[in-house]
Amino acid sequence: MINRLRTTNSVILLMGLFLIAIIIAPFIAPFDPNQVNMADRLKPVSLEHFLGTDHLGRDVFSRILAGAQTTVGTSFLVLAISLILGVPIGLVSGFVGGRLDRILMRVVDAFMAFPDYIAAIILSGLLGPGIVNLVFAIVMVKWVGYARLARSTVLTEKQKDYILIAKVNGVGSMNILRRHMIPHVLGNVMVLATLDAGKIILMIASLSYIGLGAQPPTPEWGAMLNEAKAFFYNAPHLMLIPGLAIMVIVLVFNLFGDYLRDYYDVKNQNGGR
């Protein structure tokens, strides 16, 4: 029990530190992340440049901090839009049912017919490179998961006795949705969103790596990997550092998602509503 509590506290602390570092990144970066200085190109780790410099003499530490805002910030934007789009559709579909439910679910099935990565690559390729198009492409493949989860939660809850009693007592549909359905849906959705954040970060970095996301000189971890691949033998740190940053942030999000899943499981088992 004590070890589990320590692990939970460590995960929450790591998540908090990462979020704080991302927010204050512009204030703690020692250099302009886009400042070119050819005299300092490909310098190793030093006291002046904590993580060395890249092929254009730009400070890697400053670019990693700025890249965190781009990569993680974009993933949060994708999550927010996906939730705003998917959760209401799932709530309405599951609660109203009937023909509306069948129509909405056929739309969801159409979007889920292709794997996430393939659909995102196709959409990004058709729309062209850039952060805005990248966000649109990923949202189009991610909102359906939240719609399905919200719908399945509503379908499960509305068959329970307390919902039937509320209907018999004349409680309106909007009140049932607000007081009973939405709290259950939000708990499940928060768990999925936290676990999904790591996948979205990987998707953003992957698409930027192949040239469909952020474009130079924008600091973004996937784009930094793409720029650094030509210098892997001369300066391997240019690929290792952003790759390690991606791995660590995805791991932290996954651990935090596991914590939320355990928390809501315990809460539900204890009868919390």
Coordinates of N, CA and C in Angstrom, one line a residue, residues 6-247:
R6 N 3.4 5.9 -2.8 CA 4.6 6.6 -3.3 C 4.6 6.7 -4.8
T7 N 4.3 5.6 -5.5 CA 4.3 5.6 -6.9 C 3.3 6.6 -7.5
T8 N 2.1 6.6 -6.9 CA 1.1 7.6 -7.3 C 1.5 9.0 -7.1
N9 N 2.1 9.3 -5.9 CA 2.6 10.6 -5.7 C 3.7 11.0 -6.6
S10 N 4.6 10.1 -7.0 CA 5.6 10.4 -7.9 C 5.1 10.7 -9.3
V11 N 4.1 9.9 -9.7 CA 3.5 10.2 -11.0 C 2.8 11.6 -11.1
I12 N 2.1 11.9 -10.0 CA 1.4 13.2 -10.0 C 2.5 14.3 -10.0
L13 N 3.6 14.1 -9.2 CA 4.6 15.1 -9.1 C 5.3 15.3 -10.5
L14 N 5.6 14.2 -11.2 CA 6.2 14.3 -12.5 C 5.3 15.0 -13.5
M15 N 4.0 14.7 -13.5 CA 3.1 15.3 -14.3 C 3.0 16.8 -14.1
G16 N 3.0 17.2 -12.8 CA 3.0 18.6 -12.4 C 4.3 19.3 -12.9
L17 N 5.4 18.7 -12.7 CA 6.7 19.3 -13.1 C 6.7 19.5 -14.6
F18 N 6.3 18.5 -15.3 CA 6.3 18.7 -16.8 C 5.4 19.8 -17.2
L19 N 4.2 19.9 -16.7 CA 3.3 20.9 -17.1 C 3.8 22.3 -16.7
I20 N 4.4 22.4 -15.5 CA 5.0 23.7 -15.1 C 6.1 24.1 -16.1
A21 N 7.0 23.1 -16.4 CA 8.1 23.4 -17.3 C 7.6 23.8 -18.7
I22 N 6.5 23.2 -19.1 CA 6.0 23.6 -20.4 C 5.4 25.0 -20.4
I23 N 4.8 25.4 -19.3 CA 4.1 26.7 -19.2 C 5.2 27.8 -19.1
I24 N 6.2 27.5 -18.3 CA 7.2 28.6 -18.1 C 8.4 28.5 -19.1
A25 N 8.3 27.6 -20.1 CA 9.4 27.4 -21.0 C 10.0 28.7 -21.6
P26 N 9.2 29.6 -22.1 CA 9.8 30.8 -22.7 C 10.7 31.6 -21.7
F27 N 10.4 31.5 -20.4 CA 11.1 32.3 -19.4 C 12.4 31.6 -18.9
I28 N 12.5 30.3 -19.1 CA 13.7 29.6 -18.6 C 14.6 29.2 -19.7
A29 N 14.2 29.4 -20.9 CA 15.1 29.0 -22.1 C 16.2 30.0 -22.1
P30 N 17.5 29.5 -22.1 CA 18.6 30.5 -22.1 C 18.8 31.2 -23.4
F31 N 18.3 30.7 -24.5 CA 18.6 31.3 -25.8 C 17.3 31.3 -26.6
D32 N 17.2 32.1 -27.7 CA 16.1 32.1 -28.6 C 16.2 30.8 -29.4
P33 N 15.1 29.9 -29.3 CA 15.2 28.6 -30.0 C 15.4 28.6 -31.5
N34 N 15.2 29.8 -32.1 CA 15.4 29.9 -33.5 C 16.6 30.7 -33.9
Q35 N 17.4 31.1 -32.9 CA 18.6 31.9 -33.2 C 19.7 31.1 -33.9
V36 N 20.0 31.4 -35.1 CA 21.1 30.7 -35.8 C 22.4 31.3 -35.5
N37 N 23.4 30.5 -35.3 CA 24.8 30.9 -35.0 C 25.7 29.8 -35.6
M38 N 26.1 30.0 -36.8 CA 26.9 29.0 -37.5 C 28.3 28.8 -36.9
A39 N 28.7 29.7 -36.1 CA 30.1 29.6 -35.4 C 30.0 28.6 -34.3
D40 N 28.8 28.3 -33.8 CA 28.6 27.4 -32.7 C 27.9 26.0 -33.1
R41 N 27.9 25.7 -34.4 CA 27.2 24.6 -34.9 C 27.8 23.3 -34.4
L42 N 26.9 22.3 -34.0 CA 27.2 21.0 -33.6 C 28.2 20.9 -32.4
K43 N 28.0 21.9 -31.5 CA 28.8 21.9 -30.3 C 28.3 20.8 -29.3
P44 N 29.2 20.1 -28.6 CA 28.7 19.1 -27.6 C 28.1 19.8 -26.4
V45 N 27.7 19.0 -25.4 CA 27.1 19.4 -24.2 C 28.2 20.3 -23.4
S46 N 27.8 21.4 -22.9 CA 28.7 22.3 -22.2 C 27.9 23.1 -21.2
L47 N 28.6 23.9 -20.4 CA 28.0 24.8 -19.4 C 27.2 25.9 -20.1
E48 N 27.6 26.3 -21.3 CA 26.9 27.4 -22.0 C 25.7 26.8 -22.7
H49 N 25.9 25.6 -23.3 CA 24.8 25.0 -24.0 C 24.6 23.6 -23.3
F50 N 23.6 23.5 -22.5 CA 23.4 22.4 -21.6 C 23.2 21.1 -22.4
L51 N 22.6 21.1 -23.6 CA 22.4 20.0 -24.4 C 23.1 20.1 -25.8
G52 N 24.0 21.0 -25.9 CA 24.7 21.2 -27.1 C 24.0 22.1 -28.1
T53 N 24.4 22.1 -29.3 CA 23.8 22.9 -30.4 C 23.6 22.0 -31.6
D54 N 22.7 22.5 -32.5 CA 22.4 21.7 -33.7 C 23.2 22.1 -34.9
H55 N 22.8 21.7 -36.1 CA 23.6 22.0 -37.3 C 23.6 23.4 -37.7
L56 N 22.7 24.2 -37.1 CA 22.6 25.6 -37.4 C 23.1 26.5 -36.2
G57 N 23.7 25.8 -35.2 CA 24.2 26.5 -34.0 C 23.1 26.9 -33.0
R58 N 21.9 26.4 -33.2 CA 20.8 26.7 -32.2 C 20.9 25.9 -31.0
D59 N 20.6 26.5 -29.9 CA 20.7 25.8 -28.6 C 19.6 24.7 -28.5
V60 N 20.1 23.5 -28.3 CA 19.1 22.3 -28.2 C 18.2 22.4 -27.0
F61 N 18.8 22.8 -25.9 CA 17.9 22.9 -24.7 C 16.8 23.8 -24.8
S62 N 17.1 25.0 -25.4 CA 16.0 26.0 -25.7 C 15.0 25.4 -26.7
R63 N 15.4 24.7 -27.7 CA 14.5 24.1 -28.7 C 13.7 23.0 -28.1
I64 N 14.3 22.2 -27.2 CA 13.5 21.2 -26.5 C 12.4 21.8 -25.7
L65 N 12.7 22.9 -24.9 CA 11.6 23.5 -24.1 C 10.5 24.1 -25.0
A66 N 10.9 24.8 -26.1 CA 10.0 25.3 -27.0 C 9.2 24.2 -27.8
G67 N 9.9 23.2 -28.1 CA 9.3 22.0 -28.7 C 8.2 21.4 -27.9
A68 N 8.4 21.4 -26.5 CA 7.4 20.8 -25.6 C 6.1 21.6 -25.7
Q69 N 6.2 22.9 -25.8 CA 5.0 23.7 -26.0 C 4.3 23.4 -27.3
T70 N 5.1 23.2 -28.3 CA 4.5 22.9 -29.6 C 3.9 21.5 -29.6
T71 N 4.6 20.5 -29.2 CA 4.2 19.1 -29.3 C 3.1 18.8 -28.3
V72 N 3.3 19.1 -27.0 CA 2.4 18.8 -26.0 C 1.2 19.8 -26.1
G73 N 1.4 21.0 -26.4 CA 0.4 22.0 -26.5 C -0.6 21.6 -27.7
T74 N 0.0 21.1 -28.8 CA -0.8 20.7 -29.9 C -1.7 19.5 -29.5
S75 N -1.1 18.6 -28.7 CA -1.8 17.4 -28.3 C -3.0 17.8 -27.4
F76 N -2.8 18.7 -26.5 CA -3.9 19.2 -25.7 C -5.0 19.9 -26.5
L77 N -4.6 20.6 -27.5 CA -5.6 21.2 -28.4 C -6.4 20.1 -29.2
V78 N -5.7 19.1 -29.6 CA -6.4 18.0 -30.3 C -7.4 17.3 -29.4
L79 N -6.9 17.1 -28.1 CA -7.8 16.4 -27.1 C -9.0 17.3 -26.8
A80 N -8.8 18.6 -26.6 CA -9.9 19.5 -26.3 C -11.0 19.5 -27.4
I81 N -10.5 19.6 -28.7 CA -11.5 19.6 -29.8 C -12.2 18.3 -29.9
S82 N -11.4 17.2 -29.8 CA -12.0 15.9 -29.9 C -13.1 15.6 -28.8
L83 N -12.8 16.1 -27.6 CA -13.8 16.0 -26.5 C -15.0 16.8 -26.7
I84 N -14.8 18.1 -27.2 CA -15.9 19.0 -27.4 C -16.8 18.4 -28.5
L85 N -16.2 17.7 -29.5 CA -17.0 17.2 -30.6 C -17.6 15.8 -30.3
G86 N -16.8 14.9 -29.7 CA -17.2 13.6 -29.5 C -18.1 13.3 -28.4
V87 N -17.9 13.9 -27.2 CA -18.7 13.6 -26.0 C -20.2 14.0 -26.2
P88 N -20.5 15.2 -26.6 CA -21.9 15.6 -26.8 C -22.6 14.6 -27.8
I89 N -21.9 14.3 -28.9 CA -22.5 13.4 -29.9 C -22.8 12.0 -29.3
G90 N -21.9 11.5 -28.5 CA -22.1 10.2 -27.8 C -23.2 10.3 -26.8
L91 N -23.3 11.4 -26.0 CA -24.3 11.6 -25.0 C -25.7 11.6 -25.7
V92 N -25.8 12.4 -26.7 CA -27.1 12.5 -27.4 C -27.5 11.2 -28.1
S93 N -26.5 10.5 -28.7 CA -26.8 9.3 -29.4 C -27.3 8.2 -28.5
G94 N -26.6 8.1 -27.3 CA -26.9 7.0 -26.4 C -28.2 7.3 -25.7
F95 N -28.5 8.5 -25.3 CA -29.7 8.9 -24.5 C -30.9 8.9 -25.4
V96 N -30.9 9.5 -26.6 CA -32.0 9.6 -27.4 C -32.3 8.2 -28.1
G97 N -31.3 7.6 -28.6 CA -31.5 6.3 -29.2 C -32.2 6.3 -30.5
G98 N -32.8 5.2 -31.0 CA -33.6 5.2 -32.2 C -32.8 5.5 -33.4
R99 N -33.5 6.1 -34.4 CA -32.9 6.4 -35.7 C -31.7 7.3 -35.6
L100 N -31.8 8.3 -34.7 CA -30.6 9.3 -34.5 C -29.4 8.5 -34.1
D101 N -29.6 7.6 -33.2 CA -28.4 6.8 -32.7 C -27.8 5.9 -33.9
R102 N -28.7 5.3 -34.7 CA -28.2 4.5 -35.8 C -27.4 5.4 -36.8
I103 N -28.0 6.5 -37.1 CA -27.3 7.4 -38.1 C -25.9 7.9 -37.6
L104 N -25.9 8.3 -36.3 CA -24.6 8.8 -35.7 C -23.6 7.7 -35.6
M105 N -24.0 6.5 -35.3 CA -23.1 5.4 -35.1 C -22.6 4.9 -36.5
R106 N -23.4 5.1 -37.5 CA -22.9 4.7 -38.8 C -21.8 5.7 -39.3
V107 N -22.0 7.0 -38.9 CA -20.9 8.0 -39.2 C -19.6 7.6 -38.4
V108 N -19.8 7.2 -37.1 CA -18.7 6.8 -36.3 C -18.0 5.6 -36.9
D109 N -18.8 4.6 -37.3 CA -18.2 3.4 -37.9 C -17.4 3.7 -39.2
A110 N -17.8 4.7 -40.0 CA -17.1 5.1 -41.2 C -15.8 5.7 -40.9
F111 N -15.7 6.5 -39.8 CA -14.4 7.1 -39.4 C -13.5 6.0 -38.8
M112 N -14.1 5.0 -38.2 CA -13.3 4.0 -37.5 C -12.9 2.8 -38.4
A113 N -13.2 2.9 -39.7 CA -12.9 1.9 -40.6 C -11.5 1.7 -40.9
F114 N -10.7 2.8 -40.7 CA -9.3 2.8 -41.0 C -8.5 3.0 -39.7
P115 N -7.3 2.5 -39.6 CA -6.5 2.7 -38.4 C -6.1 4.2 -38.3
D116 N -5.9 4.6 -37.1 CA -5.7 6.0 -36.8 C -4.6 6.6 -37.6
Y117 N -3.4 6.0 -37.6 CA -2.3 6.5 -38.2 C -2.5 6.6 -39.7
I118 N -3.0 5.6 -40.3 CA -3.2 5.6 -41.8 C -4.2 6.7 -42.2
A119 N -5.3 6.9 -41.4 CA -6.3 7.9 -41.7 C -5.7 9.3 -41.5
A120 N -4.9 9.5 -40.5 CA -4.2 10.8 -40.2 C -3.2 11.1 -41.3
I121 N -2.5 10.1 -41.7 CA -1.5 10.4 -42.8 C -2.2 10.7 -44.1
I122 N -3.3 10.0 -44.4 CA -4.0 10.3 -45.7 C -4.6 11.8 -45.6
L123 N -5.2 12.1 -44.5 CA -5.8 13.4 -44.4 C -4.8 14.5 -44.4
S124 N -3.7 14.3 -43.7 CA -2.6 15.3 -43.7 C -2.0 15.5 -45.0
G125 N -1.8 14.3 -45.7 CA -1.3 14.4 -47.1 C -2.2 15.2 -48.0
L126 N -3.5 15.0 -47.9 CA -4.4 15.7 -48.8 C -4.5 17.1 -48.5
L127 N -4.4 17.5 -47.2 CA -4.6 18.9 -46.7 C -3.3 19.6 -46.9
G128 N -2.1 19.0 -46.8 CA -0.9 19.6 -46.9 C -0.2 19.8 -45.5
P129 N 1.1 20.0 -45.5 CA 1.8 20.1 -44.2 C 1.4 21.4 -43.5
G130 N 1.6 21.3 -42.1 CA 1.3 22.5 -41.3 C 0.5 22.0 -40.0
I131 N 0.7 22.8 -39.0 CA 0.1 22.5 -37.7 C -1.4 22.5 -37.7
V132 N -2.0 23.5 -38.4 CA -3.5 23.5 -38.4 C -4.0 22.3 -39.1
N133 N -3.5 22.0 -40.3 CA -4.0 20.8 -41.0 C -3.7 19.5 -40.2
L134 N -2.6 19.5 -39.5 CA -2.3 18.3 -38.6 C -3.3 18.1 -37.5
V135 N -3.7 19.2 -36.9 CA -4.7 19.2 -35.8 C -6.0 18.7 -36.4
F136 N -6.4 19.2 -37.5 CA -7.7 18.8 -38.1 C -7.7 17.3 -38.4
A137 N -6.6 16.9 -39.0 CA -6.5 15.4 -39.4 C -6.6 14.5 -38.2
I138 N -5.9 14.8 -37.1 CA -5.9 14.0 -35.9 C -7.2 14.0 -35.2
V139 N -7.8 15.2 -35.2 CA -9.2 15.3 -34.6 C -10.2 14.4 -35.3
M140 N -10.1 14.4 -36.6 CA -11.0 13.6 -37.4 C -10.9 12.1 -37.1
V141 N -9.8 11.7 -36.6 CA -9.7 10.2 -36.3 C -9.8 9.9 -34.8
K142 N -9.8 11.0 -34.0 CA -9.9 10.8 -32.5 C -11.2 11.0 -31.9
W143 N -12.0 11.9 -32.5 CA -13.3 12.2 -31.8 C -14.2 11.0 -31.7
V144 N -14.1 10.1 -32.6 CA -15.0 8.9 -32.7 C -14.9 8.1 -31.4
G145 N -13.7 7.9 -30.9 CA -13.4 7.1 -29.7 C -14.2 7.7 -28.5
Y146 N -14.2 9.0 -28.4 CA -14.9 9.6 -27.2 C -16.4 9.5 -27.4
A147 N -16.9 9.6 -28.7 CA -18.3 9.5 -29.0 C -18.8 8.1 -28.6
R148 N -18.0 7.1 -29.0 CA -18.4 5.7 -28.7 C -18.3 5.4 -27.2
L149 N -17.3 6.0 -26.5 CA -17.2 5.8 -25.0 C -18.4 6.4 -24.3
A150 N -18.7 7.7 -24.7 CA -19.8 8.4 -24.1 C -21.1 7.6 -24.3
R151 N -21.3 7.2 -25.5 CA -22.6 6.4 -25.8 C -22.7 5.2 -25.0
S152 N -21.6 4.4 -25.0 CA -21.7 3.1 -24.2 C -21.9 3.3 -22.7
T153 N -21.3 4.4 -22.2 CA -21.5 4.7 -20.8 C -23.0 5.1 -20.5
V154 N -23.6 5.9 -21.4 CA -25.0 6.3 -21.3 C -25.9 5.1 -21.4
L155 N -25.6 4.2 -22.4 CA -26.4 3.0 -22.5 C -26.4 2.1 -21.3
T156 N -25.3 2.1 -20.7 CA -25.2 1.2 -19.4 C -25.9 1.9 -18.3
E157 N -25.7 3.2 -18.1 CA -26.3 3.9 -16.9 C -27.8 4.0 -17.0
K158 N -28.3 4.2 -18.2 CA -29.8 4.5 -18.3 C -30.6 3.3 -18.1
Q159 N -30.0 2.1 -18.0 CA -30.8 0.9 -17.7 C -30.8 0.6 -16.2
K160 N -30.1 1.4 -15.4 CA -30.0 1.1 -14.0 C -31.2 1.7 -13.3
D161 N -31.5 1.1 -12.1 CA -32.7 1.4 -11.4 C -32.8 2.9 -11.0
Y162 N -31.7 3.6 -10.6 CA -31.9 4.9 -10.2 C -32.3 5.9 -11.3
I163 N -31.9 5.5 -12.6 CA -32.4 6.3 -13.7 C -33.9 6.1 -14.0
L164 N -34.3 4.8 -13.9 CA -35.7 4.5 -14.1 C -36.6 5.1 -13.0
I165 N -36.1 5.2 -11.8 CA -36.8 5.8 -10.7 C -36.9 7.3 -10.9
A166 N -35.8 7.9 -11.4 CA -35.8 9.3 -11.7 C -36.9 9.7 -12.7
K167 N -36.9 8.8 -13.8 CA -37.9 9.1 -14.8 C -39.4 8.9 -14.3
V168 N -39.6 7.9 -13.5 CA -40.9 7.7 -12.9 C -41.3 8.9 -12.0
N169 N -40.4 9.5 -11.3 CA -40.7 10.6 -10.5 C -40.7 12.0 -11.2
G170 N -40.7 11.9 -12.6 CA -40.9 13.1 -13.4 C -39.6 13.9 -13.6
V171 N -38.4 13.4 -13.3 CA -37.2 14.2 -13.5 C -37.0 14.3 -15.0
G172 N -36.7 15.5 -15.5 CA -36.6 15.8 -16.9 C -35.3 15.2 -17.5
S173 N -35.3 15.1 -18.8 CA -34.2 14.5 -19.5 C -32.9 15.3 -19.3
M174 N -33.0 16.6 -19.3 CA -31.8 17.4 -19.2 C -31.2 17.3 -17.8
N175 N -32.1 17.2 -16.8 CA -31.6 17.0 -15.4 C -30.9 15.6 -15.2
I176 N -31.5 14.6 -15.8 CA -30.9 13.3 -15.8 C -29.5 13.3 -16.4
L177 N -29.5 14.0 -17.6 CA -28.2 14.1 -18.3 C -27.2 14.8 -17.4
R178 N -27.6 15.9 -16.9 CA -26.7 16.8 -16.1 C -26.2 16.2 -14.8
R179 N -27.2 15.6 -14.1 CA -26.9 15.1 -12.7 C -26.3 13.7 -12.7
H180 N -26.7 12.9 -13.6 CA -26.3 11.4 -13.6 C -25.4 11.0 -14.7
M181 N -25.8 11.3 -15.9 CA -25.0 10.8 -17.1 C -23.6 11.5 -17.2
I182 N -23.6 12.8 -17.2 CA -22.4 13.5 -17.5 C -21.3 13.2 -16.5
P183 N -21.6 13.1 -15.2 CA -20.5 12.7 -14.2 C -19.9 11.4 -14.6
H184 N -20.7 10.4 -14.9 CA -20.2 9.1 -15.2 C -19.4 9.1 -16.5
V185 N -19.9 9.8 -17.5 CA -19.2 9.9 -18.8 C -17.8 10.6 -18.6
L186 N -17.8 11.7 -17.9 CA -16.6 12.5 -17.7 C -15.5 11.7 -17.0
G187 N -15.8 10.9 -16.1 CA -14.8 10.0 -15.4 C -14.2 9.1 -16.4
N188 N -15.0 8.4 -17.2 CA -14.4 7.5 -18.2 C -13.6 8.2 -19.3
V189 N -14.2 9.4 -19.7 CA -13.5 10.1 -20.7 C -12.2 10.7 -20.3
M190 N -12.1 11.1 -19.0 CA -10.8 11.6 -18.5 C -9.7 10.6 -18.5
V191 N -10.1 9.3 -18.2 CA -9.1 8.3 -18.2 C -8.6 8.0 -19.6
L192 N -9.6 7.9 -20.6 CA -9.2 7.7 -22.0 C -8.4 8.8 -22.5
A193 N -8.8 10.1 -22.2 CA -8.1 11.2 -22.7 C -6.6 11.3 -22.2
T194 N -6.4 10.9 -21.0 CA -5.0 10.9 -20.4 C -4.2 9.8 -21.1
L195 N -4.8 8.6 -21.3 CA -4.1 7.6 -22.0 C -3.9 7.9 -23.4
D196 N -4.8 8.6 -24.0 CA -4.8 9.0 -25.4 C -3.8 10.1 -25.7
A197 N -3.5 10.9 -24.7 CA -2.5 12.0 -24.9 C -1.2 11.5 -25.3
G198 N -0.7 10.4 -24.8 CA 0.6 9.9 -25.2 C 0.5 9.4 -26.6
K199 N -0.6 8.8 -27.1 CA -0.7 8.3 -28.4 C -0.7 9.5 -29.4
I200 N -1.4 10.6 -29.0 CA -1.5 11.8 -29.8 C -0.1 12.5 -30.0
I201 N 0.6 12.5 -28.9 CA 2.0 13.1 -28.9 C 2.8 12.3 -29.9
L202 N 2.7 10.9 -29.8 CA 3.5 10.1 -30.8 C 3.0 10.4 -32.2
M203 N 1.7 10.5 -32.4 CA 1.2 10.8 -33.8 C 1.7 12.1 -34.3
I204 N 1.6 13.1 -33.4 CA 2.1 14.5 -33.9 C 3.6 14.4 -34.2
A205 N 4.4 13.8 -33.4 CA 5.8 13.7 -33.6 C 6.1 12.9 -34.9
S206 N 5.3 11.8 -35.1 CA 5.5 10.9 -36.3 C 5.2 11.7 -37.6
L207 N 4.1 12.4 -37.6 CA 3.7 13.1 -38.8 C 4.6 14.3 -39.1
S208 N 5.1 14.9 -38.0 CA 6.1 16.0 -38.2 C 7.4 15.4 -38.7
Y209 N 7.8 14.2 -38.2 CA 9.0 13.6 -38.7 C 9.0 13.3 -40.2
I210 N 7.9 12.9 -40.7 CA 7.8 12.7 -42.2 C 7.4 13.9 -43.0
G211 N 7.4 15.1 -42.3 CA 7.2 16.3 -43.0 C 5.8 16.8 -43.2
L212 N 4.8 16.2 -42.5 CA 3.4 16.5 -42.6 C 2.9 17.4 -41.5
G213 N 3.8 17.7 -40.5 CA 3.3 18.5 -39.3 C 4.0 19.8 -39.3
A214 N 4.6 20.1 -38.2 CA 5.3 21.4 -38.0 C 6.5 21.5 -39.0
Q215 N 6.6 22.7 -39.6 CA 7.6 23.0 -40.6 C 8.8 23.8 -40.0
P216 N 10.0 23.6 -40.5 CA 11.2 24.4 -40.0 C 10.9 25.9 -40.2
P217 N 11.3 26.7 -39.3 CA 12.2 26.4 -38.2 C 11.4 26.2 -36.9
T218 N 10.1 25.9 -37.0 CA 9.3 25.7 -35.7 C 9.9 24.6 -34.9
P219 N 10.2 24.8 -33.6 CA 10.8 23.7 -32.8 C 9.7 22.8 -32.4
E220 N 9.8 21.6 -32.9 CA 8.8 20.5 -32.6 C 9.6 19.2 -32.5
W221 N 9.3 18.3 -31.6 CA 10.2 17.2 -31.3 C 10.3 16.3 -32.5
G222 N 9.2 16.0 -33.2 CA 9.3 15.1 -34.4 C 10.1 15.8 -35.5
A223 N 9.9 17.1 -35.7 CA 10.6 17.8 -36.7 C 12.1 17.9 -36.4
M224 N 12.4 18.0 -35.1 CA 13.8 18.0 -34.7 C 14.5 16.7 -35.0
L225 N 13.8 15.6 -34.8 CA 14.3 14.3 -35.2 C 14.6 14.2 -36.6
N226 N 13.7 14.7 -37.4 CA 13.9 14.7 -38.9 C 15.1 15.5 -39.3
E227 N 15.2 16.7 -38.7 CA 16.4 17.5 -39.1 C 17.7 16.9 -38.6
A228 N 17.7 16.1 -37.5 CA 18.9 15.6 -36.9 C 19.4 14.3 -37.6
K229 N 18.6 13.6 -38.3 CA 18.9 12.3 -38.8 C 20.2 12.3 -39.7
A230 N 20.4 13.4 -40.4 CA 21.6 13.5 -41.3 C 22.9 13.7 -40.5
F231 N 22.8 14.0 -39.2 CA 23.9 14.2 -38.4 C 24.1 13.2 -37.2
F232 N 23.4 12.0 -37.4 CA 23.4 11.1 -36.3 C 24.8 10.6 -35.9
Y233 N 25.6 10.3 -36.9 CA 27.0 9.8 -36.6 C 27.9 10.9 -36.0
N234 N 27.7 12.1 -36.5 CA 28.6 13.2 -36.0 C 28.1 13.8 -34.7
A235 N 26.8 13.9 -34.5 CA 26.2 14.5 -33.3 C 24.9 13.7 -32.9
P236 N 25.1 12.5 -32.4 CA 23.9 11.6 -32.0 C 23.0 12.2 -31.0
H237 N 23.5 13.2 -30.2 CA 22.6 13.8 -29.2 C 21.4 14.5 -29.8
L238 N 21.6 15.0 -31.1 CA 20.5 15.7 -31.7 C 19.3 14.9 -31.9
M239 N 19.5 13.6 -32.1 CA 18.3 12.7 -32.2 C 17.9 12.0 -30.9
L240 N 18.9 11.8 -30.1 CA 18.7 11.1 -28.8 C 17.9 12.0 -27.8
I241 N 18.2 13.2 -27.8 CA 17.5 14.1 -26.8 C 16.0 14.3 -27.1
P242 N 15.6 14.7 -28.3 CA 14.2 14.8 -28.6 C 13.5 13.4 -28.5
G243 N 14.2 12.4 -28.9 CA 13.6 11.0 -28.8 C 13.3 10.7 -27.4
L244 N 14.3 11.0 -26.5 CA 14.1 10.7 -25.1 C 13.0 11.6 -24.5
A245 N 12.9 12.8 -24.9 CA 11.8 13.7 -24.4 C 10.5 13.1 -24.8
I246 N 10.3 12.6 -26.0 CA 9.0 12.0 -26.4 C 8.7 10.8 -25.6
M247 N 9.7 9.9 -25.4 CA 9.5 8.7 -24.6 C 9.1 9.0 -23.2

